[in-house]
mmCIF file of C-alpha atoms in Angstrom:
data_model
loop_
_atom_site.group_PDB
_atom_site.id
_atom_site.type_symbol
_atom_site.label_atom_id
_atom_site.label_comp_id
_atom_site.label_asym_id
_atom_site.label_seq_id
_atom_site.Cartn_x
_atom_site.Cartn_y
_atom_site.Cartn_z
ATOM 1 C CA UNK A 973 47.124 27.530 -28.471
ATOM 2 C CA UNK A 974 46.768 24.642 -31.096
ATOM 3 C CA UNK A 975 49.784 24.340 -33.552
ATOM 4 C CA UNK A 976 49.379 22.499 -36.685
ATOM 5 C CA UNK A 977 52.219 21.673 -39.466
ATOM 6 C CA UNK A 978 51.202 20.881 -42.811
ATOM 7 C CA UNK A 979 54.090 19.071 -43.933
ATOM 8 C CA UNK A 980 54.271 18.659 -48.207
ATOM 9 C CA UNK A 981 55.581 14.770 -49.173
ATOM 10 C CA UNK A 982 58.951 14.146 -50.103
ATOM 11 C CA UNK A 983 60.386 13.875 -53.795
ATOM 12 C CA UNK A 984 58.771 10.999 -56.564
ATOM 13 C CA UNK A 985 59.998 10.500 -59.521
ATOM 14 C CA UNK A 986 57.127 11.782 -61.047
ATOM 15 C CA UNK A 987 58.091 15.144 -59.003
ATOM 16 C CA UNK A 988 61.568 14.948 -60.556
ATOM 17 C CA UNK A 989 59.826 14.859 -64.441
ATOM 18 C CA UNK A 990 57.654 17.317 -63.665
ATOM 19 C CA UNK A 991 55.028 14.545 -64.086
ATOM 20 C CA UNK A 992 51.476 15.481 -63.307
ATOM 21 C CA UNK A 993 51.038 13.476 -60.438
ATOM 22 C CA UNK A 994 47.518 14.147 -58.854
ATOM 23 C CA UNK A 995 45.719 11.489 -56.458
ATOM 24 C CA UNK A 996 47.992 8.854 -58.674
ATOM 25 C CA UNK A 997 49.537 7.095 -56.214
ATOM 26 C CA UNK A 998 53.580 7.586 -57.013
ATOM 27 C CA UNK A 999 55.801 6.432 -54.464
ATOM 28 C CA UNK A 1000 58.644 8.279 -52.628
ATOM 29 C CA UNK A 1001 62.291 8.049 -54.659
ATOM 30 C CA UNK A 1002 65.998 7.384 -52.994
ATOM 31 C CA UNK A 1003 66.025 11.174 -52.827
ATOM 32 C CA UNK A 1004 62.120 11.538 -51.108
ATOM 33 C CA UNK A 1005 62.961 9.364 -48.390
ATOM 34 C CA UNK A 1006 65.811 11.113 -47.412
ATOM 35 C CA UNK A 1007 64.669 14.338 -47.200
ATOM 36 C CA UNK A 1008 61.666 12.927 -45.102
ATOM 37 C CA UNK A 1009 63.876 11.410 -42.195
ATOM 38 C CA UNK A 1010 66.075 15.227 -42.615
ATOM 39 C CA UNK A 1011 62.402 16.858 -42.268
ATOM 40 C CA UNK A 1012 61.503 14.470 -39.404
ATOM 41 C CA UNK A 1013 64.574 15.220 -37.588
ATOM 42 C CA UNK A 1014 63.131 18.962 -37.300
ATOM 43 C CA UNK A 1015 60.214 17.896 -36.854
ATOM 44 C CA UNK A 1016 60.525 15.550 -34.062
ATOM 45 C CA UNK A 1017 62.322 18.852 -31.754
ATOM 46 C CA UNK A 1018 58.462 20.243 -31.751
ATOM 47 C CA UNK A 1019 57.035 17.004 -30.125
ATOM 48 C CA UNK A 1020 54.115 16.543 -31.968
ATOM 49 C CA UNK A 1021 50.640 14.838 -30.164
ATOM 50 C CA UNK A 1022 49.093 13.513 -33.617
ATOM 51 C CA UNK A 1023 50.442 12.535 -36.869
ATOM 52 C CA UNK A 1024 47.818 12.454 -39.636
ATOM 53 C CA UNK A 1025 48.546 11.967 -43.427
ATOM 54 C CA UNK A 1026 46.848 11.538 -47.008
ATOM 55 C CA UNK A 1027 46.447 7.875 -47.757
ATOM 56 C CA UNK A 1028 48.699 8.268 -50.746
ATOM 57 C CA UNK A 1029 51.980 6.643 -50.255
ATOM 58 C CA UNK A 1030 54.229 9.480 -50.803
ATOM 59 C CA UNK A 1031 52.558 10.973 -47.915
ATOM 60 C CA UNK A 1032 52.047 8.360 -45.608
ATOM 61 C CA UNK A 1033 55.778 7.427 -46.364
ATOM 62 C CA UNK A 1034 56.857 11.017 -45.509
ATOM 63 C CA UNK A 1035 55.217 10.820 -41.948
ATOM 64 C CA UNK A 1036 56.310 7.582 -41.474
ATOM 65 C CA UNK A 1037 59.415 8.911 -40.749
ATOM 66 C CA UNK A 1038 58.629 11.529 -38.399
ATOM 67 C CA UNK A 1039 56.231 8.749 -36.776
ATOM 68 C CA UNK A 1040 59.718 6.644 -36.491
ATOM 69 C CA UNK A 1041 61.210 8.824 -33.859
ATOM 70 C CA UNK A 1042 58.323 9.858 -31.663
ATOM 71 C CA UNK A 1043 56.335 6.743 -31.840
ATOM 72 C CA UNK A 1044 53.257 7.867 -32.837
ATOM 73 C CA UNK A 1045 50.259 6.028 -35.002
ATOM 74 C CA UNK A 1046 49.139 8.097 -38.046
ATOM 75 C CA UNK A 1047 45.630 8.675 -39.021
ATOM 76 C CA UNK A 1048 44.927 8.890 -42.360
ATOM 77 C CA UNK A 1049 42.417 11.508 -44.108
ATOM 78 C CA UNK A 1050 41.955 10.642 -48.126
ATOM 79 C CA UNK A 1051 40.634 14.385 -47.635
ATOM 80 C CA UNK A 1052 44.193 15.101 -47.766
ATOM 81 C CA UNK A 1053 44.894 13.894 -50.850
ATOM 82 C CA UNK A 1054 46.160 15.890 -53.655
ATOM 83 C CA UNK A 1055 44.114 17.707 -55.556
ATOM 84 C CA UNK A 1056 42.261 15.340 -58.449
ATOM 85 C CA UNK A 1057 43.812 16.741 -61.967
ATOM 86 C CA UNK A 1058 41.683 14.575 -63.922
ATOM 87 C CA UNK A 1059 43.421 13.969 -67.358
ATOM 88 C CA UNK A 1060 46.564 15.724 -67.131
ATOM 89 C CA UNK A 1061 47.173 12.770 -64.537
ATOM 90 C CA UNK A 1062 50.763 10.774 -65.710
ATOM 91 C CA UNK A 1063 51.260 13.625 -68.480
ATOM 92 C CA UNK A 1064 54.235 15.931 -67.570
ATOM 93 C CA UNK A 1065 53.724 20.107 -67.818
ATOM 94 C CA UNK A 1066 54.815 20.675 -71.091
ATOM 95 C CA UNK A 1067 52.615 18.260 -72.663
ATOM 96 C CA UNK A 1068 49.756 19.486 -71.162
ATOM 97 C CA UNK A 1069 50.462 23.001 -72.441
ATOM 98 C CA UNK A 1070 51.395 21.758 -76.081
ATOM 99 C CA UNK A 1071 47.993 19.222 -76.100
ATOM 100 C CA UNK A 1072 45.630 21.554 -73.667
ATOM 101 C CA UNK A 1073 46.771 24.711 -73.762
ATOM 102 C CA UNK A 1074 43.609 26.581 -72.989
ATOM 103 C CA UNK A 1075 42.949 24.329 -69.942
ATOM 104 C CA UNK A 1076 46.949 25.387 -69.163
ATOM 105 C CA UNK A 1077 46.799 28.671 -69.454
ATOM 106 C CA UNK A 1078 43.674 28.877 -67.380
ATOM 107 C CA UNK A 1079 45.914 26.742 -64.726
ATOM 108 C CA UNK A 1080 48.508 29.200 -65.170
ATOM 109 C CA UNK A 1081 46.263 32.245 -64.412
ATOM 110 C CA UNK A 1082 44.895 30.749 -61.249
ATOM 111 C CA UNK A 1083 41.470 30.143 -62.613
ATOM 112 C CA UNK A 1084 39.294 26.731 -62.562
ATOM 113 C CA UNK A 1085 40.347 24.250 -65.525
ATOM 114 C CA UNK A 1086 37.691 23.699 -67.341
ATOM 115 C CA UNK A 1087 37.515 20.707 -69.151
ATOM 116 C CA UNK A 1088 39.758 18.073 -68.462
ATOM 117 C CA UNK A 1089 38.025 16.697 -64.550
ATOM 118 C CA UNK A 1090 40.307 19.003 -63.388
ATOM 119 C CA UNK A 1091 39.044 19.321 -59.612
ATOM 120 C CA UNK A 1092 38.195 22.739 -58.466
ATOM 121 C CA UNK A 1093 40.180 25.396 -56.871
ATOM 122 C CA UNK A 1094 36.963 25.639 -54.313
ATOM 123 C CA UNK A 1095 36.118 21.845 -53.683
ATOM 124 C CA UNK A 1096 39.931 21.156 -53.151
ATOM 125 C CA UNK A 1097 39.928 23.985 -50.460
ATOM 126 C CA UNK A 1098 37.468 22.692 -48.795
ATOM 127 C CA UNK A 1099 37.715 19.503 -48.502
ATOM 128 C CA UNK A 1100 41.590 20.247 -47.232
ATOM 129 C CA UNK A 1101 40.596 22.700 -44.415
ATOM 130 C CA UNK A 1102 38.065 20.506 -43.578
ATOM 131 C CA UNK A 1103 40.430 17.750 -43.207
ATOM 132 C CA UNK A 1104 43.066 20.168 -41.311
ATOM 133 C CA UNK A 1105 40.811 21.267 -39.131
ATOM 134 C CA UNK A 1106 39.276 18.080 -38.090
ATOM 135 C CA UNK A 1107 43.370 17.360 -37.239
ATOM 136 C CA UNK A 1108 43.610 20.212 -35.251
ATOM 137 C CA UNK A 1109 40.934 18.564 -32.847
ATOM 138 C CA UNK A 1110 43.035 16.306 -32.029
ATOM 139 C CA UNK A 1111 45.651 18.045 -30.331
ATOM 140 C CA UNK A 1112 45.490 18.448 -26.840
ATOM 141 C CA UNK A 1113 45.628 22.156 -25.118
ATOM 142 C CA UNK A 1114 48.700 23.668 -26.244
ATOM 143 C CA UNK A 1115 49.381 20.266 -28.670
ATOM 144 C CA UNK A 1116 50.960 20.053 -32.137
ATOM 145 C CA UNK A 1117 49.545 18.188 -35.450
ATOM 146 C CA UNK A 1118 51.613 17.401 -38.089
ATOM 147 C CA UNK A 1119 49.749 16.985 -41.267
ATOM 148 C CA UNK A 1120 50.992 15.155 -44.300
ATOM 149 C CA UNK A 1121 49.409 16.035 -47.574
ATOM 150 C CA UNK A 1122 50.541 17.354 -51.129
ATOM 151 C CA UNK A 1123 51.513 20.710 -52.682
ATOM 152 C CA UNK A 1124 48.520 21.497 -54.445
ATOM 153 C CA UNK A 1125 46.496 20.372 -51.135
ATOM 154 C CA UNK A 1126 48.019 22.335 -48.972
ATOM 155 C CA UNK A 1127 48.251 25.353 -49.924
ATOM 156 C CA UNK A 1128 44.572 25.318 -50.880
ATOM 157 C CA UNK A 1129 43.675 23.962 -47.826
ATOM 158 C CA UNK A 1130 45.696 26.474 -45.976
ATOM 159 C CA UNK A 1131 44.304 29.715 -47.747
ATOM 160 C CA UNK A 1132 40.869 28.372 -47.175
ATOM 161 C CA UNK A 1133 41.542 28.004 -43.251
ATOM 162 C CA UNK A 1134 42.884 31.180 -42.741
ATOM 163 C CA UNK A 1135 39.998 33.176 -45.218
ATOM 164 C CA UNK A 1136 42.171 34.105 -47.895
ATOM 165 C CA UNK A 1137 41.317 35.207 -51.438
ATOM 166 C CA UNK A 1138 42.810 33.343 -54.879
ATOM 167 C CA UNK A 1139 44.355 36.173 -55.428
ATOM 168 C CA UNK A 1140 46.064 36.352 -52.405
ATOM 169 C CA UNK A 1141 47.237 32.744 -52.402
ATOM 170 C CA UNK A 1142 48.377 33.028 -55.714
ATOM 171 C CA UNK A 1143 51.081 35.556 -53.916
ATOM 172 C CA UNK A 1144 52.267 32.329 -52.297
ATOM 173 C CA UNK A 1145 55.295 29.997 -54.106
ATOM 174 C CA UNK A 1146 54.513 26.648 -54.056
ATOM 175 C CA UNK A 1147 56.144 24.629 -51.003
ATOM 176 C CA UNK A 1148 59.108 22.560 -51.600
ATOM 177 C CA UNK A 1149 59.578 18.851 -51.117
ATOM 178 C CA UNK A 1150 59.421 18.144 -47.764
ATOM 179 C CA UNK A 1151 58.745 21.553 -46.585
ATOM 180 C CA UNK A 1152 55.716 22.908 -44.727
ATOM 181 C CA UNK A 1153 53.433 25.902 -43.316
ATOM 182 C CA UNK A 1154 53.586 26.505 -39.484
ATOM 183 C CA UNK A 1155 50.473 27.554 -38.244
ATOM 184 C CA UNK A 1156 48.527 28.312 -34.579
ATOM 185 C CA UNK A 1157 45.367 28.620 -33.468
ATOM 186 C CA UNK A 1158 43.663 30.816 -30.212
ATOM 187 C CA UNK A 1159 39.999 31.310 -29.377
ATOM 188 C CA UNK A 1160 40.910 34.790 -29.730
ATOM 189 C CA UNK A 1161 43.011 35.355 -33.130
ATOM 190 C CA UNK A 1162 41.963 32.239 -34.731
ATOM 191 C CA UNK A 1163 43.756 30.897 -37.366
ATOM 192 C CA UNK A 1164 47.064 32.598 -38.292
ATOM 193 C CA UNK A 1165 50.584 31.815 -40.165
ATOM 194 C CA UNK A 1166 53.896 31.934 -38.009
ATOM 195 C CA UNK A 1167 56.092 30.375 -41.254
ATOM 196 C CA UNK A 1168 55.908 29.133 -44.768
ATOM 197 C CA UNK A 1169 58.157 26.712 -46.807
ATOM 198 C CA UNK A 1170 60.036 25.808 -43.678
ATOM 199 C CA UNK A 1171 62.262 22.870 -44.264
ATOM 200 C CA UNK A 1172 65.992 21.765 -45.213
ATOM 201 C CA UNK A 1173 67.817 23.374 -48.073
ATOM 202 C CA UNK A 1174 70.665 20.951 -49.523
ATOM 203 C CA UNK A 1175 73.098 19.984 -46.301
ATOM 204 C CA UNK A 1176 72.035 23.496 -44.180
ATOM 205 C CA UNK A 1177 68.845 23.060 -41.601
ATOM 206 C CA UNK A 1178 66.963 25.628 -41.487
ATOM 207 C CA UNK A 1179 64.957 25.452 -37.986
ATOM 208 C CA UNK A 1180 61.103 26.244 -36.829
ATOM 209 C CA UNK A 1181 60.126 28.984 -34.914
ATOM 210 C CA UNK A 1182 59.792 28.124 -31.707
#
């Protein structure tokens, strides 16, 4: 069995303005490094074989950490990167509804923006199960991947790996800072979810399934 982590970046400032933040490249804050080495520390207790991020820095950054304490090399993927969102890039949320608000609302519904070079709810699936399953390969039998990547990314790339329907992921609340999904692999149950939005909440751990 193959598990695989996809691990969301820690807090940017651009997270904390509610900042449209896209395949910008935004650094980690004070507050997004911290929760990275608090993630890491988790993290580390599943002794991952591979660490493999998004070139952005928020996500490199993020598994820098976790590659800190088990001495690991990340490979980066810009397949991972978050999903493209065109011109609403460095605008925050409410000014995209108040200056685009039938490209918003159509964000809203969970439906394609169109207008805008607002990257597709398909093509950004793709491309992110394509990179986290090239990742996967890299784990030895019965090895773990962690894979750093972005909200948006992953829980695209996640619902197209494991077949599901936009309706269905729409079901799902978006992952936290430094959270991620837990997921395994078998030849003979493929690809399924063990956790969601796993992470630390304020001062209180809360573990991985093990």
């Amino acid at each position: 069995m193959t598990r695989l982590i996809v691990w969301r970046h820690g807090n940017t400032d651009w997270n904390a303005q509610a900042r449209v933040q896209g395949q910008t490249d935004v650094p980690l804050n004070d507050l997004g490094r911290r929760q990275a080495v608090d993630a890491a520390e988790l993290l580390v207790r599943l002794r991952p074989t591979a660490i493999v991020a998004s070139d952005l820095s928020r996500a490199a950054d993020t598994a820098a950490a976790l590659a800190a304490l088990t001495g690991l090399t990340i490979s980066t993927d810009e397949r991972l990167r978050e999903r493209h969102f065109g011109e609403w890039q460095g605008h925050t949320m409410a000014e995209v509804a108040a200056e685009r608000p039938e490209e918003h609302a159509r964000w809203t519904a969970g439906e394609d923006v169109i207008g805008g070079g607002v990257e597709t709810l398909e093509d950004l699936g793709k491309r992110v199960c394509d990179a986290l399953q090239a990742a996967a390969r890299l784990a030895p039998p019965g090895g773990t991947v962690v894979v750093a990547t972005h909200g948006a990314a992953a829980r695209s790339g996640v619902g197209h790996l494991l077949g599901w329907g936009r309706e269905q992921l729409r079901t799902l609340r978006a992952l936290q800072n430094c959270h991620w999904v837990d997921l395994t692999h078998d030849d003979s149950r493929g690809w399924q979810m063990a956790a969601y939005n796993v992470g630390v909440l304020g001062d209180r751990p809360v573990p991985p399934p093990v």
